[in-house]
Amino acid sequence: MPLVAGIDSSTQSCKVVIRDSVTGALVRQGRASHPDGTEIHPDHWWTALQEAIAAAGGLDDVDAVSVGGQQHGMVCLDETGEVVRPALLWNDTRSAQDAEELILDAGRGDAGAGAAYWASSTGTVPVASLTATKLRWLARNEAENARRTAAVCLPHDWLSWRLAGHGPATGPASLQFLRTDRSDASGTGYYSVATGEYLPEVLESTLGHVPVLPVIVGPLETAGKTSTGTLIGPGAGDNAAAGLGVSAAVGDVVISIGTSGTVFAVSDTPAQDPSGLVAGFADATGNYLPLACTLNATRIFDATAALLGASLNELGTLALSAPEGAEGLTMVPYFEGERTPNLPDATGSLHGMTLSNYTPANLARAAIEGVICSLADGLAALQAQGVAARRIILVGGGAQSEAVQQVAASAFGLPVFVPNPGEYVADGAARQAAGVLTGQLPDWPVDGVTVNREGKDVAPFLDTYRHYAAKAAIG
Ligand SMILES: Nc1ncnc2c1ncn2[C@@H]1O[C@H](COP(=O)(O)OP(=O)(O)O)[C@@H](O)[C@H]1O
Ligand SMILES: O=C(CO)[C@@H](O)[C@H](O)COP(=O)(O)O
C-alpha cells in the first residue's frame, strides 16, 4: 500500500495527512499553528510545515506529496532566492486603492469598462486580495524591495520549492525550479484563465518589471522530488484542493467556513463576472472554479465566543437555544472590511437591539446567522453566473458546529451535506498526490450527513440581513 501525503498550509495553521493511495484510508496526521497577522514571513510556514510533518511521523515512507495553500499571498524572492519582505496575505487590505486604480487605469477612468476588461482578460476584477494589487502597493511604497524582487510566487509554490530542496542556500539558479498550478496562478491577477498564460504587461504595470514566475505544471504532473525521493505534485490553491478533497461534481456548491468564507463550484466554463462578486478561478483538474470569498467567517465566531466568555462549542449551544432570527438581532459581520461585496474599509454592525432581545443567546445566533447570510449572498452571486446548485457541501473548521449546519440549511434553502470532520484541503492535496503516482485521480469515499430544512422556505432572517447589509454598502 503506497502512501501519499497532503498538506494544507492555511491562514491559521499547517495540516498534514498521510493516506493509503488506493483506499484513501487515513494513516497518520499532524498539525502546527501559524502566527496571527496579515503579513507573515514565509519562514513561519516552513517551520510549521516541519513541525506538522514530524507530528505526522515524517515523509520518509511516503511516495508522493502535494501542497494546498492559502491563495494570493505575495512571496517576493531576490535573485539568490532569499525572501525580500514578509508575505502580504489574501486578507491584507492595504492594496485596496491599488485595486481601484488598476480598474480605473484599464477603463481610462471608466470603472465599468475597467472591470469588464479585467473580467475578460484574467477572469477576475481586482480586489485587494489579488497578488497583482499587492505588487503595485509594493512598487509604490517600497521601491527598493520592488527593485530587488527577482521572482514572485505564492505560499504553496514556495513550500513545494522548499520541499524540493531549493532555497537561498542553493544559489541563484534555484529560481528556475519554482513550480505552480493553474488553480493558484488564477488568483494572481497576472494570469489569463482563458489562455492559460501569464500576462507580463500586468507585471510591468504593477511591479515595474517582469520577475521570474513559477512554471505552471499540469494537474497530474510532478513539480520535483524531495531529497528522499518523494514525488512532489503540482499542488493547488486551498479552495481547489478542497474541491478535490470532497470530489465536488457539477451541481455541488462547496462552502468553506474557515478564516475566509468561500462559496465555489466546479464548472466546465470559465466565469467572467464584471460585477466582481464572482472570481473566475481555475480548478485543479483542468476545469474552472467560480468562487466568491468573504474576509469574515470563523474569526467572527472566535471573537463573539471570546466576548461571551464561551468556548466555540458553548457558542454553538447558546445559538441553538435562541429562536431562528435571534428575535430580530442582526449582525452584519464586516469586522475586517469585506471583499464580497468589495468594502475594504467597512466595519461590522449590530442591528435591531431591544432591551428584551439583547441576550448572549441571541448574540451568538446573530453572529452565526450573519456569517452564513454573507455566504448566502455569495451563493446568489454564483447562481447569477449560471452555476447550478443542487446541494451544498459544507467544509472548513466552522462546519463542525451543529449550529452553523442548522443555520446554513435555513439560509441556503438547499440540502447541506456535511462530510465527516476532516481536513478536506489536505485530503484533496493527498488525492492529487495519489493521482500523480498512478496517472489518475483515485475515487476515495466521502462520507457524511445531510442536513435539510424540512419543507420550509428560506428563513426570513436572510431578508432582514440583506436590508442591513445594503445599508452597510452605502456607508
Ligand atoms: N465547533 C466550532 N464552532 C465554530 N467554529 C469552529 C469550531 N471548531 C473550529 N472552528 C473554527 O474553525 C477555524 C479554523 O478553521 P480552518 O478551516 O482550519 O481555518 P483556516 O483554513 O482558514 O486556517 C477557527 O477559527 C475556529 O473558530
Ligand atoms: O482568498 C481566498 C480565496 O480567494 C481564501 O480562501 C484564501 O485561500 C485563504 O483560505 P483559508 O486559509 O481561510 O482557508
Short mmCIF file of C-alpha atoms and ligand atoms in Angstrom, two decimals:
data_model
loop_
_atom_site.label_atom_id
_atom_site.label_comp_id
_atom_site.label_asym_id
_atom_site.label_seq_id
_atom_site.Cartn_x
_atom_site.Cartn_y
_atom_site.Cartn_z
CA MET A 1 0.00 0.00 0.00
CA PRO A 2 1.89 3.07 -1.24
CA LEU A 3 1.36 6.11 1.00
CA VAL A 4 0.70 9.67 -0.12
CA ALA A 5 0.70 12.92 1.84
CA GLY A 6 -1.39 16.06 1.53
CA ILE A 7 -0.53 19.41 3.09
CA ASP A 8 -2.81 22.36 3.84
CA SER A 9 -0.80 25.47 4.62
CA SER A 10 -3.78 27.67 5.51
CA THR A 11 -4.09 31.06 7.16
CA GLN A 12 -4.15 29.84 10.74
CA SER A 13 -2.28 26.53 10.62
CA CYS A 14 -0.50 23.81 8.70
CA LYS A 15 -2.09 20.36 8.49
CA VAL A 16 -0.54 17.18 7.10
CA VAL A 17 -2.45 13.97 6.31
CA ILE A 18 -0.89 10.70 5.22
CA ARG A 19 -3.24 8.32 3.41
CA ASP A 20 -3.25 4.95 1.68
CA SER A 21 -3.07 5.91 -2.00
CA VAL A 22 -5.51 3.17 -3.07
CA THR A 23 -8.27 3.21 -0.43
CA GLY A 24 -7.76 6.74 0.85
CA ALA A 25 -7.70 5.45 4.45
CA LEU A 26 -6.14 7.92 6.90
CA VAL A 27 -2.87 6.52 8.25
CA ARG A 28 -1.35 9.42 10.22
CA GLN A 29 -1.75 13.17 10.59
CA GLY A 30 -0.16 16.22 12.20
CA ARG A 31 -0.67 19.94 12.55
CA ALA A 32 1.05 23.11 13.73
CA SER A 33 -0.09 26.73 14.17
CA HIS A 34 0.82 29.80 12.14
CA PRO A 35 1.26 33.20 13.79
CA ASP A 36 -1.60 35.73 13.56
CA GLY A 37 -1.48 38.67 11.20
CA THR A 38 -1.97 39.56 7.56
CA GLU A 39 1.79 39.97 6.93
CA ILE A 40 3.82 36.84 7.67
CA HIS A 41 7.40 35.84 6.92
CA PRO A 42 7.24 32.59 4.87
CA ASP A 43 9.84 31.03 7.20
CA HIS A 44 6.98 30.62 9.71
CA TRP A 45 5.13 28.42 7.20
CA TRP A 46 8.26 26.33 6.68
CA THR A 47 8.79 25.88 10.44
CA ALA A 48 5.12 24.93 10.92
CA LEU A 49 5.33 22.50 7.99
CA GLN A 50 8.38 20.77 9.51
CA GLU A 51 6.55 20.53 12.83
CA ALA A 52 3.36 19.17 11.24
CA ILE A 53 5.33 16.64 9.15
CA ALA A 54 7.16 15.45 12.28
CA ALA A 55 3.83 15.18 14.15
CA ALA A 56 2.55 13.06 11.24
CA GLY A 57 5.51 10.68 11.56
CA GLY A 58 7.61 12.05 8.69
CA LEU A 59 7.50 11.63 4.92
CA ASP A 60 10.25 9.00 4.51
CA ASP A 61 7.80 6.19 3.68
CA VAL A 62 5.59 8.43 1.50
CA ASP A 63 5.73 8.07 -2.30
CA ALA A 64 4.14 11.40 -3.30
CA VAL A 65 3.14 14.64 -1.61
CA SER A 66 1.17 17.72 -2.73
CA VAL A 67 0.75 21.10 -1.09
CA GLY A 68 -2.53 23.04 -0.91
CA GLY A 69 -2.14 26.59 0.35
CA GLN A 70 -3.92 29.83 1.15
CA GLN A 71 -4.32 31.68 -2.15
CA HIS A 72 -2.94 35.04 -3.37
CA GLY A 73 -0.19 35.65 -0.73
CA MET A 74 2.65 37.71 -2.27
CA VAL A 75 6.01 35.98 -1.74
CA CYS A 76 8.87 38.06 -3.21
CA LEU A 77 12.32 36.48 -3.64
CA ASP A 78 15.58 38.19 -4.52
CA GLU A 79 17.98 36.81 -7.12
CA THR A 80 19.59 34.49 -4.55
CA GLY A 81 16.20 33.04 -3.53
CA GLU A 82 16.07 34.97 -0.24
CA VAL A 83 12.64 36.30 0.87
CA VAL A 84 12.62 40.08 0.24
CA ARG A 85 9.98 41.02 2.86
CA PRO A 86 7.22 39.27 4.83
CA ALA A 87 4.43 38.00 2.57
CA LEU A 88 1.23 40.05 2.31
CA LEU A 89 -1.67 37.61 2.72
CA TRP A 90 -5.01 37.33 0.91
CA ASN A 91 -6.77 39.12 3.82
CA ASP A 92 -4.42 42.13 3.89
CA THR A 93 -6.43 45.07 2.53
CA ARG A 94 -3.69 47.72 2.25
CA SER A 95 -3.71 47.43 -1.57
CA ALA A 96 -7.43 48.33 -1.91
CA GLN A 97 -6.56 51.64 -3.56
CA ASP A 98 -4.24 49.83 -5.99
CA ALA A 99 -7.10 47.52 -6.97
CA GLU A 100 -9.31 50.53 -7.63
CA GLU A 101 -6.64 52.28 -9.67
CA LEU A 102 -5.89 49.17 -11.74
CA ILE A 103 -9.58 49.07 -12.69
CA LEU A 104 -9.74 52.78 -13.49
CA ASP A 105 -6.48 52.66 -15.50
CA ALA A 106 -7.77 49.76 -17.61
CA GLY A 107 -11.02 51.64 -18.30
CA ARG A 108 -9.27 55.00 -18.85
CA GLY A 109 -11.21 56.44 -15.93
CA ASP A 110 -14.38 54.40 -16.51
CA ALA A 111 -14.68 51.83 -13.69
CA GLY A 112 -17.33 49.78 -15.53
CA ALA A 113 -15.17 49.45 -18.64
CA GLY A 114 -12.12 48.66 -16.50
CA ALA A 115 -13.94 45.93 -14.59
CA ALA A 116 -15.16 44.40 -17.86
CA TYR A 117 -11.58 44.44 -19.19
CA TRP A 118 -10.19 42.63 -16.13
CA ALA A 119 -13.03 40.09 -16.05
CA SER A 120 -12.39 39.16 -19.67
CA SER A 121 -8.57 39.29 -19.60
CA THR A 122 -7.87 37.48 -16.30
CA GLY A 123 -11.29 36.14 -15.19
CA THR A 124 -11.39 38.34 -12.06
CA VAL A 125 -11.94 42.01 -11.30
CA PRO A 126 -9.09 43.15 -8.96
CA VAL A 127 -9.70 43.44 -5.21
CA ALA A 128 -7.07 43.89 -2.51
CA SER A 129 -6.69 40.11 -2.12
CA LEU A 130 -5.17 39.55 -5.57
CA THR A 131 -1.37 39.30 -5.77
CA ALA A 132 -1.13 41.86 -8.61
CA THR A 133 -2.59 44.61 -6.43
CA LYS A 134 -0.06 43.78 -3.69
CA LEU A 135 2.81 44.09 -6.21
CA ARG A 136 1.52 47.53 -7.17
CA TRP A 137 1.40 48.52 -3.50
CA LEU A 138 4.99 47.26 -3.10
CA ALA A 139 6.24 49.29 -6.06
CA ARG A 140 4.52 52.45 -4.77
CA ASN A 141 5.56 52.10 -1.13
CA GLU A 142 8.77 50.05 -1.02
CA ALA A 143 10.58 50.84 -4.26
CA GLU A 144 13.83 49.17 -3.16
CA ASN A 145 12.03 45.93 -2.24
CA ALA A 146 10.22 46.01 -5.59
CA ARG A 147 13.53 46.51 -7.41
CA ARG A 148 15.13 43.58 -5.50
CA THR A 149 12.24 41.26 -6.35
CA ALA A 150 13.63 38.78 -8.88
CA ALA A 151 10.84 36.18 -8.53
CA VAL A 152 7.25 36.22 -7.27
CA CYS A 153 5.40 33.13 -6.10
CA LEU A 154 2.54 32.04 -3.84
CA PRO A 155 2.57 30.25 -0.47
CA HIS A 156 2.03 26.78 -1.95
CA ASP A 157 4.61 27.33 -4.71
CA TRP A 158 7.20 28.43 -2.17
CA LEU A 159 6.60 25.43 0.12
CA SER A 160 6.77 22.95 -2.79
CA TRP A 161 10.06 24.60 -3.85
CA ARG A 162 11.47 24.32 -0.32
CA LEU A 163 10.33 20.67 -0.09
CA ALA A 164 12.24 20.03 -3.31
CA GLY A 165 15.38 21.24 -1.53
CA HIS A 166 15.60 24.71 -3.09
CA GLY A 167 16.15 27.94 -1.20
CA PRO A 168 18.64 30.75 -0.76
CA ALA A 169 21.42 28.29 0.09
CA THR A 170 21.07 26.56 -3.27
CA GLY A 171 22.04 29.69 -5.21
CA PRO A 172 20.68 31.99 -7.93
CA ALA A 173 19.78 29.15 -10.32
CA SER A 174 17.20 27.88 -7.84
CA LEU A 175 14.54 30.35 -9.02
CA GLN A 176 14.09 28.40 -12.25
CA PHE A 177 12.77 25.43 -10.21
CA LEU A 178 9.71 27.32 -8.90
CA ARG A 179 6.50 25.49 -9.89
CA THR A 180 2.78 26.22 -9.52
CA ASP A 181 -0.54 25.01 -10.90
CA ARG A 182 -3.30 26.86 -12.76
CA SER A 183 -5.70 26.97 -9.78
CA ASP A 184 -3.31 29.09 -7.74
CA ALA A 185 -1.99 31.03 -10.77
CA SER A 186 -5.61 32.02 -11.49
CA GLY A 187 -5.75 34.04 -8.26
CA THR A 188 -2.76 36.24 -9.02
CA GLY A 189 -4.35 38.81 -11.34
CA TYR A 190 -1.44 38.38 -13.79
CA TYR A 191 -2.63 35.12 -15.35
CA SER A 192 -5.29 34.62 -18.01
CA VAL A 193 -7.58 31.75 -17.08
CA ALA A 194 -8.91 31.66 -20.65
CA THR A 195 -5.50 31.28 -22.38
CA GLY A 196 -3.52 29.60 -19.58
CA GLU A 197 -0.70 32.17 -19.97
CA TYR A 198 0.83 34.72 -17.65
CA LEU A 199 0.22 38.39 -18.54
CA PRO A 200 3.65 40.14 -18.48
CA GLU A 201 2.02 43.51 -19.18
CA VAL A 202 0.26 43.35 -15.80
CA LEU A 203 3.59 42.71 -14.05
CA GLU A 204 5.21 45.63 -15.92
CA SER A 205 2.40 47.95 -14.87
CA THR A 206 2.29 46.82 -11.24
CA LEU A 207 5.78 45.72 -10.13
CA GLY A 208 7.60 47.71 -12.82
CA HIS A 209 9.37 44.69 -14.32
CA VAL A 210 8.66 41.05 -15.18
CA PRO A 211 10.11 38.77 -12.49
CA VAL A 212 10.73 35.03 -12.71
CA LEU A 213 7.38 33.27 -12.22
CA PRO A 214 6.78 29.63 -11.30
CA VAL A 215 6.38 27.27 -14.25
CA ILE A 216 2.75 26.08 -14.39
CA VAL A 217 2.60 22.28 -14.36
CA GLY A 218 -0.40 20.18 -15.42
CA PRO A 219 -2.92 18.69 -12.94
CA LEU A 220 -1.11 15.34 -12.51
CA GLU A 221 2.46 16.32 -13.42
CA THR A 222 5.34 16.46 -10.97
CA ALA A 223 6.84 19.64 -9.58
CA GLY A 224 10.04 17.98 -8.29
CA LYS A 225 11.24 15.44 -5.70
CA THR A 226 12.25 15.66 -2.06
CA SER A 227 15.78 14.71 -1.03
CA THR A 228 14.47 11.24 -0.08
CA GLY A 229 12.86 10.71 -3.50
CA THR A 230 9.19 11.52 -2.66
CA LEU A 231 7.46 12.91 -5.76
CA ILE A 232 6.03 16.41 -5.34
CA GLY A 233 2.71 17.06 -7.12
CA PRO A 234 1.71 20.39 -8.64
CA GLY A 235 -0.28 21.38 -5.52
CA ALA A 236 -3.19 23.81 -5.65
CA GLY A 237 -4.86 26.80 -4.09
CA ASP A 238 -6.65 25.69 -0.93
CA ASN A 239 -10.16 26.04 -2.34
CA ALA A 240 -9.34 24.00 -5.45
CA ALA A 241 -7.72 21.39 -3.18
CA ALA A 242 -10.89 21.26 -1.03
CA GLY A 243 -12.86 20.66 -4.25
CA LEU A 244 -10.63 17.62 -4.88
CA GLY A 245 -10.94 16.52 -1.24
CA VAL A 246 -14.74 16.30 -1.35
CA SER A 247 -14.80 15.10 -5.00
CA ALA A 248 -17.06 18.04 -5.93
CA ALA A 249 -19.09 17.41 -9.10
CA VAL A 250 -21.28 19.63 -11.27
CA GLY A 251 -24.36 20.61 -9.21
CA ASP A 252 -22.35 20.73 -5.97
CA VAL A 253 -21.53 24.08 -4.42
CA VAL A 254 -18.81 23.87 -1.80
CA ILE A 255 -19.00 26.36 1.06
CA SER A 256 -15.90 26.54 3.23
CA ILE A 257 -16.10 28.25 6.59
CA GLY A 258 -12.57 28.90 7.81
CA THR A 259 -10.71 32.20 8.30
CA SER A 260 -12.20 33.04 4.91
CA GLY A 261 -15.69 32.09 3.87
CA THR A 262 -15.73 30.73 0.34
CA VAL A 263 -18.51 29.61 -1.99
CA PHE A 264 -17.37 27.80 -5.12
CA ALA A 265 -18.34 25.25 -7.74
CA VAL A 266 -16.58 23.15 -10.34
CA SER A 267 -17.64 24.27 -13.80
CA ASP A 268 -16.64 23.42 -17.36
CA THR A 269 -16.85 27.07 -18.41
CA PRO A 270 -14.79 29.98 -17.08
CA ALA A 271 -16.64 32.71 -15.16
CA GLN A 272 -16.10 36.33 -16.20
CA ASP A 273 -18.18 38.44 -13.83
CA PRO A 274 -17.71 42.19 -14.38
CA SER A 275 -19.62 42.91 -11.14
CA GLY A 276 -16.55 41.47 -9.37
CA LEU A 277 -18.63 39.37 -6.97
CA VAL A 278 -17.52 36.09 -8.54
CA ALA A 279 -13.83 35.41 -9.20
CA GLY A 280 -13.28 33.33 -12.33
CA PHE A 281 -10.62 30.98 -10.93
CA ALA A 282 -9.41 27.65 -12.37
CA ASP A 283 -9.73 24.34 -10.51
CA ALA A 284 -7.07 21.67 -10.00
CA THR A 285 -8.28 19.25 -12.70
CA GLY A 286 -8.41 21.35 -15.88
CA ASN A 287 -11.89 22.78 -15.19
CA TYR A 288 -12.91 26.12 -13.70
CA LEU A 289 -13.77 27.26 -10.17
CA PRO A 290 -16.11 30.28 -9.99
CA LEU A 291 -15.71 31.49 -6.41
CA ALA A 292 -16.96 34.18 -4.02
CA CYS A 293 -14.83 34.85 -0.94
CA THR A 294 -15.56 36.76 2.25
CA LEU A 295 -12.99 38.04 4.74
CA ASN A 296 -15.18 37.46 7.79
CA ALA A 297 -16.05 33.90 8.76
CA THR A 298 -14.80 31.87 11.76
CA ARG A 299 -12.92 34.80 13.27
CA ILE A 300 -16.35 36.30 13.97
CA PHE A 301 -17.22 33.11 15.88
CA ASP A 302 -13.89 33.31 17.75
CA ALA A 303 -14.44 37.00 18.64
CA THR A 304 -18.06 36.50 19.72
CA ALA A 305 -17.20 33.44 21.81
CA ALA A 306 -14.38 35.42 23.50
CA LEU A 307 -16.74 38.34 24.18
CA LEU A 308 -19.27 35.99 25.76
CA GLY A 309 -16.58 34.15 27.71
CA ALA A 310 -17.67 30.96 25.96
CA SER A 311 -15.87 28.16 24.12
CA LEU A 312 -16.75 27.59 20.47
CA ASN A 313 -18.90 24.63 21.47
CA GLU A 314 -20.70 26.78 24.04
CA LEU A 315 -21.23 29.45 21.39
CA GLY A 316 -22.98 26.84 19.24
CA THR A 317 -25.13 25.62 22.16
CA LEU A 318 -26.11 29.19 23.03
CA ALA A 319 -27.02 29.92 19.40
CA LEU A 320 -29.20 26.82 19.21
CA SER A 321 -31.02 27.92 22.36
CA ALA A 322 -32.15 31.16 20.63
CA PRO A 323 -35.02 31.19 18.13
CA GLU A 324 -34.33 31.43 14.39
CA GLY A 325 -33.80 35.11 13.53
CA ALA A 326 -32.39 35.85 17.03
CA GLU A 327 -35.57 37.81 17.85
CA GLY A 328 -34.57 40.47 15.36
CA LEU A 329 -30.94 40.91 16.44
CA THR A 330 -28.95 41.07 13.20
CA MET A 331 -25.18 41.15 12.72
CA VAL A 332 -23.52 42.35 9.52
CA PRO A 333 -20.10 40.77 10.07
CA TYR A 334 -17.78 43.07 8.09
CA PHE A 335 -15.31 43.28 11.04
CA GLU A 336 -12.17 43.19 8.85
CA GLY A 337 -13.56 45.19 5.93
CA GLU A 338 -15.10 42.98 3.26
CA ARG A 339 -14.13 41.54 -0.09
CA THR A 340 -17.52 40.26 -1.32
CA PRO A 341 -19.08 42.79 -1.51
CA ASN A 342 -15.94 44.86 -2.07
CA LEU A 343 -15.96 47.14 1.02
CA PRO A 344 -12.34 47.11 2.26
CA ASP A 345 -12.97 49.91 4.79
CA ALA A 346 -16.28 48.61 6.19
CA THR A 347 -16.73 47.61 9.82
CA GLY A 348 -19.17 45.17 11.39
CA SER A 349 -22.52 46.29 12.80
CA LEU A 350 -25.28 45.02 15.05
CA HIS A 351 -28.89 46.00 14.38
CA GLY A 352 -32.35 45.64 15.87
CA MET A 353 -31.34 45.66 19.56
CA THR A 354 -34.13 45.92 22.11
CA LEU A 355 -33.91 45.54 25.88
CA SER A 356 -35.54 42.11 25.59
CA ASN A 357 -33.62 40.59 22.66
CA TYR A 358 -30.12 41.71 23.74
CA THR A 359 -29.09 38.35 25.22
CA PRO A 360 -25.98 36.16 24.95
CA ALA A 361 -28.02 33.50 23.13
CA ASN A 362 -29.34 35.95 20.51
CA LEU A 363 -25.88 37.47 20.06
CA ALA A 364 -24.36 34.01 19.48
CA ARG A 365 -27.11 33.23 16.97
CA ALA A 366 -26.82 36.62 15.25
CA ALA A 367 -23.05 36.08 14.74
CA ILE A 368 -23.62 32.70 13.09
CA GLU A 369 -26.61 33.92 11.05
CA GLY A 370 -24.64 37.00 9.89
CA VAL A 371 -21.67 34.94 8.65
CA ILE A 372 -23.95 32.41 6.94
CA CYS A 373 -26.09 35.14 5.33
CA SER A 374 -22.99 36.81 3.87
CA LEU A 375 -22.19 33.42 2.30
CA ALA A 376 -25.79 33.14 1.05
CA ASP A 377 -25.08 36.35 -0.88
CA GLY A 378 -22.01 34.61 -2.37
CA LEU A 379 -24.20 31.65 -3.35
CA ALA A 380 -26.69 34.02 -5.04
CA ALA A 381 -23.81 35.65 -6.95
CA LEU A 382 -22.65 32.25 -8.24
CA GLN A 383 -26.21 31.33 -9.23
CA ALA A 384 -26.48 34.65 -11.09
CA GLN A 385 -23.45 33.50 -13.11
CA GLY A 386 -25.37 30.38 -14.18
CA VAL A 387 -23.96 27.96 -11.60
CA ALA A 388 -26.47 25.17 -10.93
CA ALA A 389 -26.70 24.37 -7.21
CA ARG A 390 -28.40 21.14 -6.21
CA ARG A 391 -26.69 20.70 -2.86
CA ILE A 392 -24.20 22.47 -0.62
CA ILE A 393 -21.09 20.69 0.67
CA LEU A 394 -20.06 22.38 3.93
CA VAL A 395 -16.37 22.21 4.95
CA GLY A 396 -13.79 24.16 6.99
CA GLY A 397 -13.34 24.48 10.76
CA GLY A 398 -16.70 26.23 11.25
CA ALA A 399 -18.61 23.38 9.57
CA GLN A 400 -18.00 21.25 12.68
CA SER A 401 -20.60 23.30 14.56
CA GLU A 402 -24.15 21.92 14.61
CA ALA A 403 -25.49 25.47 14.98
CA VAL A 404 -23.62 26.51 11.81
CA GLN A 405 -25.01 23.47 9.96
CA GLN A 406 -28.60 24.25 11.03
CA VAL A 407 -28.36 27.93 10.13
CA ALA A 408 -26.76 27.01 6.78
CA ALA A 409 -29.66 24.70 5.90
CA SER A 410 -32.09 27.53 6.78
CA ALA A 411 -30.34 30.28 4.81
CA PHE A 412 -29.20 28.36 1.73
CA GLY A 413 -32.54 26.64 1.10
CA LEU A 414 -30.74 23.57 -0.25
CA PRO A 415 -29.72 20.23 1.27
CA VAL A 416 -26.45 20.73 3.13
CA PHE A 417 -24.07 17.77 3.01
CA VAL A 418 -21.56 17.85 5.88
CA PRO A 419 -18.66 15.45 5.30
CA ASN A 420 -17.36 13.73 8.43
CA PRO A 421 -14.95 16.01 10.30
CA GLY A 422 -11.67 16.09 8.40
CA GLU A 423 -9.05 18.17 6.68
CA TYR A 424 -10.50 18.43 3.21
CA VAL A 425 -7.84 20.72 1.74
CA ALA A 426 -5.05 18.40 2.88
CA ASP A 427 -7.13 15.41 1.73
CA GLY A 428 -7.55 16.96 -1.72
CA ALA A 429 -3.80 17.50 -1.91
CA ALA A 430 -3.25 13.86 -0.88
CA ARG A 431 -5.72 12.73 -3.56
CA GLN A 432 -3.80 14.78 -6.12
CA ALA A 433 -0.54 13.16 -4.94
CA ALA A 434 -2.13 9.72 -5.45
CA GLY A 435 -3.13 10.81 -8.96
CA VAL A 436 0.45 11.89 -9.67
CA LEU A 437 1.64 8.40 -8.66
CA THR A 438 -0.80 6.44 -10.83
CA GLY A 439 -1.72 8.92 -13.56
CA GLN A 440 -5.36 9.03 -12.45
CA LEU A 441 -7.23 10.65 -9.54
CA PRO A 442 -8.45 7.83 -7.27
CA ASP A 443 -12.10 7.53 -6.18
CA TRP A 444 -11.93 7.88 -2.42
CA PRO A 445 -15.18 7.71 -0.42
CA VAL A 446 -16.53 10.92 1.16
CA ASP A 447 -18.95 10.03 3.98
CA GLY A 448 -21.07 12.47 5.92
CA VAL A 449 -24.59 13.54 6.85
CA THR A 450 -27.15 15.68 5.05
CA VAL A 451 -28.94 18.44 6.97
CA ASN A 452 -32.25 19.58 5.43
CA ARG A 453 -34.63 22.38 6.22
CA GLU A 454 -37.62 20.08 6.05
CA GLY A 455 -40.36 21.56 3.85
CA LYS A 456 -39.75 25.19 4.85
CA ASP A 457 -38.87 28.19 2.70
CA VAL A 458 -35.59 30.05 3.04
CA ALA A 459 -35.55 31.63 6.50
CA PRO A 460 -36.89 35.22 6.73
CA PHE A 461 -33.75 36.36 8.63
CA LEU A 462 -31.94 36.39 5.27
CA ASP A 463 -34.12 39.30 4.07
CA THR A 464 -33.57 41.20 7.32
CA TYR A 465 -29.82 40.65 6.96
CA ARG A 466 -29.89 41.88 3.35
CA HIS A 467 -31.71 45.04 4.40
CA TYR A 468 -28.93 45.94 6.86
CA ALA A 469 -26.08 44.74 4.63
CA ALA A 470 -27.34 47.05 1.88
CA LYS A 471 -27.10 49.95 4.35
CA ALA A 472 -23.51 48.95 5.19
CA ALA A 473 -22.70 49.11 1.48
CA ILE A 474 -23.97 52.69 1.26
CA GLY A 475 -21.80 53.65 4.24
N1 LIG B 1 -17.11 23.98 16.98
C1 LIG B 1 -16.78 25.06 16.27
N2 LIG B 1 -17.67 26.06 16.11
C2 LIG B 1 -17.38 27.16 15.38
N3 LIG B 1 -16.18 27.35 14.80
C3 LIG B 1 -15.24 26.41 14.94
C4 LIG B 1 -15.48 25.20 15.66
N4 LIG B 1 -14.36 24.43 15.60
C5 LIG B 1 -13.44 25.15 14.88
N5 LIG B 1 -13.97 26.32 14.49
C6 LIG B 1 -13.31 27.42 13.75
O1 LIG B 1 -12.50 26.92 12.74
C7 LIG B 1 -11.48 27.91 12.45
C8 LIG B 1 -10.34 27.22 11.77
O2 LIG B 1 -10.84 26.67 10.58
P1 LIG B 1 -9.91 26.28 9.37
O3 LIG B 1 -10.79 25.84 8.25
O4 LIG B 1 -8.86 25.33 9.86
O5 LIG B 1 -9.25 27.71 9.06
P2 LIG B 1 -8.13 28.12 8.00
O6 LIG B 1 -8.16 27.04 6.92
O7 LIG B 1 -8.58 29.44 7.49
O8 LIG B 1 -6.83 28.22 8.74
C9 LIG B 1 -11.16 28.57 13.78
O9 LIG B 1 -11.09 29.99 13.61
C10 LIG B 1 -12.37 28.20 14.66
O10 LIG B 1 -13.09 29.35 15.03
O1 LIG B 2 -8.51 34.32 -0.65
C1 LIG B 2 -9.08 33.24 -0.61
C2 LIG B 2 -9.77 32.70 -1.80
O2 LIG B 2 -9.79 33.56 -2.89
C3 LIG B 2 -9.05 32.47 0.68
O3 LIG B 2 -9.95 31.39 0.64
C4 LIG B 2 -7.65 32.01 0.97
O4 LIG B 2 -7.31 31.00 0.05
C5 LIG B 2 -7.45 31.61 2.43
O5 LIG B 2 -8.13 30.47 2.81
P1 LIG B 2 -8.32 29.93 4.32
O6 LIG B 2 -6.98 29.86 4.94
O7 LIG B 2 -9.25 30.85 5.01
O8 LIG B 2 -8.96 28.58 4.15
#
